[in-house]
Amino acid sequence: MKLYAFPTDNDRARIHSLIQLNACGRISRMRADIAITQIMDKYGISALRVNDYTIKVGEPIKTIMGSFQVTHIKTSRTAHGDRCPDCGGKPGYLEGDAEITAGCQNCGAVFKFSYKEEVN
């Protein structure tokens, strides 16, 4: 059994920066996913809590073009409405199924939406 070191503060900050850079549109999601997966593989982990969100490594997507890394981001921060809770900007990317995770293009914050269900 191989023992791995605990993720350093520096690597946690690198993951956070990669997610912010993707949210701001400075790097592609694919590039961020590859770099995040490499950092997490270094420690032999498939999930990591960074600041107020959790990153999980998903199954790679396999196509005729090759294999592509996938990460899933789930956050506990909630925006009440369609604007960033930090700076009020519109979200730059959306992802998710049951829960929509968003990233702000202005400041790189990661958050989820909270919508009230309409009762008929």
Tab-separated table of C-alpha atoms in Angstrom:
chain	number	residue	atom	x	y	z
A	1	MET	CA	0.000	0.000	0.000
A	2	LYS	CA	1.447	3.353	-1.041
A	3	LEU	CA	1.214	6.231	1.434
A	4	TYR	CA	0.624	9.689	-0.004
A	5	ALA	CA	1.346	13.081	1.497
A	6	PHE	CA	-1.553	15.357	2.444
A	7	PRO	CA	-2.263	18.045	-0.203
A	8	THR	CA	-0.203	21.147	0.547
A	9	ASP	CA	-1.624	24.644	0.907
A	10	ASN	CA	0.264	25.532	-2.279
A	11	ASP	CA	-1.467	22.786	-4.289
A	12	ARG	CA	-4.861	23.732	-2.834
A	13	ALA	CA	-4.196	27.333	-3.892
A	14	ARG	CA	-3.210	26.120	-7.385
A	15	ILE	CA	-6.503	24.216	-7.706
A	16	HIS	CA	-8.445	27.273	-6.505
A	17	SER	CA	-6.585	29.482	-9.011
A	18	LEU	CA	-7.286	27.056	-11.868
A	19	ILE	CA	-11.009	27.117	-11.080
A	20	GLN	CA	-11.020	30.925	-10.853
A	21	LEU	CA	-9.092	31.272	-14.130
A	22	ASN	CA	-11.624	29.005	-15.832
A	23	ALA	CA	-14.558	30.946	-14.354
A	24	CYS	CA	-13.043	34.201	-15.644
A	25	GLY	CA	-12.527	32.688	-19.119
A	26	ARG	CA	-8.721	32.839	-19.018
A	27	ILE	CA	-8.196	29.079	-19.426
A	28	SER	CA	-10.432	26.382	-20.882
A	29	ARG	CA	-12.350	23.950	-18.705
A	30	MET	CA	-10.455	21.073	-20.309
A	31	ARG	CA	-7.086	22.616	-19.421
A	32	ALA	CA	-8.242	23.263	-15.848
A	33	ASP	CA	-9.589	19.699	-15.487
A	34	ILE	CA	-6.302	18.190	-16.706
A	35	ALA	CA	-4.202	20.281	-14.308
A	36	ILE	CA	-6.538	19.668	-11.344
A	37	THR	CA	-6.567	15.920	-12.013
A	38	GLN	CA	-2.754	15.843	-12.165
A	39	ILE	CA	-2.506	17.595	-8.791
A	40	MET	CA	-5.043	15.259	-7.194
A	41	ASP	CA	-3.393	12.165	-8.720
A	42	LYS	CA	-0.126	13.241	-7.082
A	43	TYR	CA	-1.806	12.670	-3.710
A	44	GLY	CA	-3.833	9.606	-4.712
A	45	ILE	CA	-7.164	11.308	-3.997
A	46	SER	CA	-10.372	11.582	-5.990
A	47	ALA	CA	-12.042	14.348	-3.940
A	48	LEU	CA	-10.746	17.428	-2.147
A	49	ARG	CA	-12.346	20.247	-0.191
A	50	VAL	CA	-10.915	23.649	-1.176
A	51	ASN	CA	-12.313	26.792	0.459
A	52	ASP	CA	-16.112	26.508	0.209
A	53	TYR	CA	-16.387	23.841	-2.482
A	54	THR	CA	-15.495	20.207	-3.146
A	55	ILE	CA	-13.763	19.001	-6.303
A	56	LYS	CA	-14.224	15.381	-7.389
A	57	VAL	CA	-12.410	13.638	-10.214
A	58	GLY	CA	-14.935	12.008	-12.524
A	59	GLU	CA	-14.566	9.235	-15.054
A	60	PRO	CA	-12.674	10.428	-18.127
A	61	ILE	CA	-14.734	10.972	-21.262
A	62	LYS	CA	-13.484	8.665	-23.998
A	63	THR	CA	-14.011	9.618	-27.642
A	64	ILE	CA	-12.367	8.789	-30.944
A	65	MET	CA	-10.312	11.965	-30.386
A	66	GLY	CA	-8.892	10.639	-27.107
A	67	SER	CA	-9.599	10.576	-23.400
A	68	PHE	CA	-10.528	13.797	-21.582
A	69	GLN	CA	-10.308	14.379	-17.832
A	70	VAL	CA	-13.428	15.494	-15.978
A	71	THR	CA	-13.820	17.167	-12.585
A	72	HIS	CA	-17.033	17.990	-10.740
A	73	ILE	CA	-17.309	21.054	-8.530
A	74	LYS	CA	-19.919	21.255	-5.785
A	75	THR	CA	-20.182	24.314	-3.572
A	76	SER	CA	-22.002	25.271	-0.397
A	77	ARG	CA	-22.178	29.001	-1.302
A	78	THR	CA	-25.572	30.035	-2.604
A	79	ALA	CA	-26.594	32.976	-4.765
A	80	HIS	CA	-30.170	34.103	-4.258
A	81	GLY	CA	-30.981	35.130	-7.805
A	82	ASP	CA	-28.864	35.040	-10.936
A	83	ARG	CA	-25.886	37.171	-9.834
A	84	CYS	CA	-22.547	36.460	-8.155
A	85	PRO	CA	-22.841	36.755	-4.346
A	86	ASP	CA	-19.396	38.434	-4.184
A	87	CYS	CA	-19.399	41.079	-6.919
A	88	GLY	CA	-22.929	41.010	-8.400
A	89	GLY	CA	-21.673	39.929	-11.844
A	90	LYS	CA	-23.442	37.520	-14.171
A	91	PRO	CA	-22.149	33.926	-14.057
A	92	GLY	CA	-19.671	32.957	-16.770
A	93	TYR	CA	-20.286	29.227	-16.877
A	94	LEU	CA	-22.965	26.871	-15.659
A	95	GLU	CA	-22.776	23.168	-15.011
A	96	GLY	CA	-24.629	20.472	-13.154
A	97	ASP	CA	-27.738	18.385	-13.172
A	98	ALA	CA	-29.797	18.575	-9.989
A	99	GLU	CA	-27.691	21.463	-8.682
A	100	ILE	CA	-26.408	24.239	-10.937
A	101	THR	CA	-22.879	25.366	-10.098
A	102	ALA	CA	-21.789	28.696	-11.529
A	103	GLY	CA	-18.548	30.614	-11.873
A	104	CYS	CA	-18.342	34.402	-12.020
A	105	GLN	CA	-16.524	35.901	-15.024
A	106	ASN	CA	-15.673	39.042	-13.050
A	107	CYS	CA	-14.134	37.682	-9.852
A	108	GLY	CA	-13.935	33.888	-10.326
A	109	ALA	CA	-16.217	33.055	-7.379
A	110	VAL	CA	-17.823	29.603	-7.415
A	111	PHE	CA	-21.418	29.354	-6.182
A	112	LYS	CA	-24.752	27.594	-6.714
A	113	PHE	CA	-28.173	28.989	-7.475
A	114	SER	CA	-31.112	28.892	-5.095
A	115	TYR	CA	-34.482	29.199	-6.780
A	116	LYS	CA	-37.790	28.917	-4.969
A	117	GLU	CA	-40.068	26.299	-6.460
A	118	GLU	CA	-43.311	27.705	-7.760
A	119	VAL	CA	-46.418	26.126	-6.285
A	120	ASN	CA	-49.434	25.910	-8.603
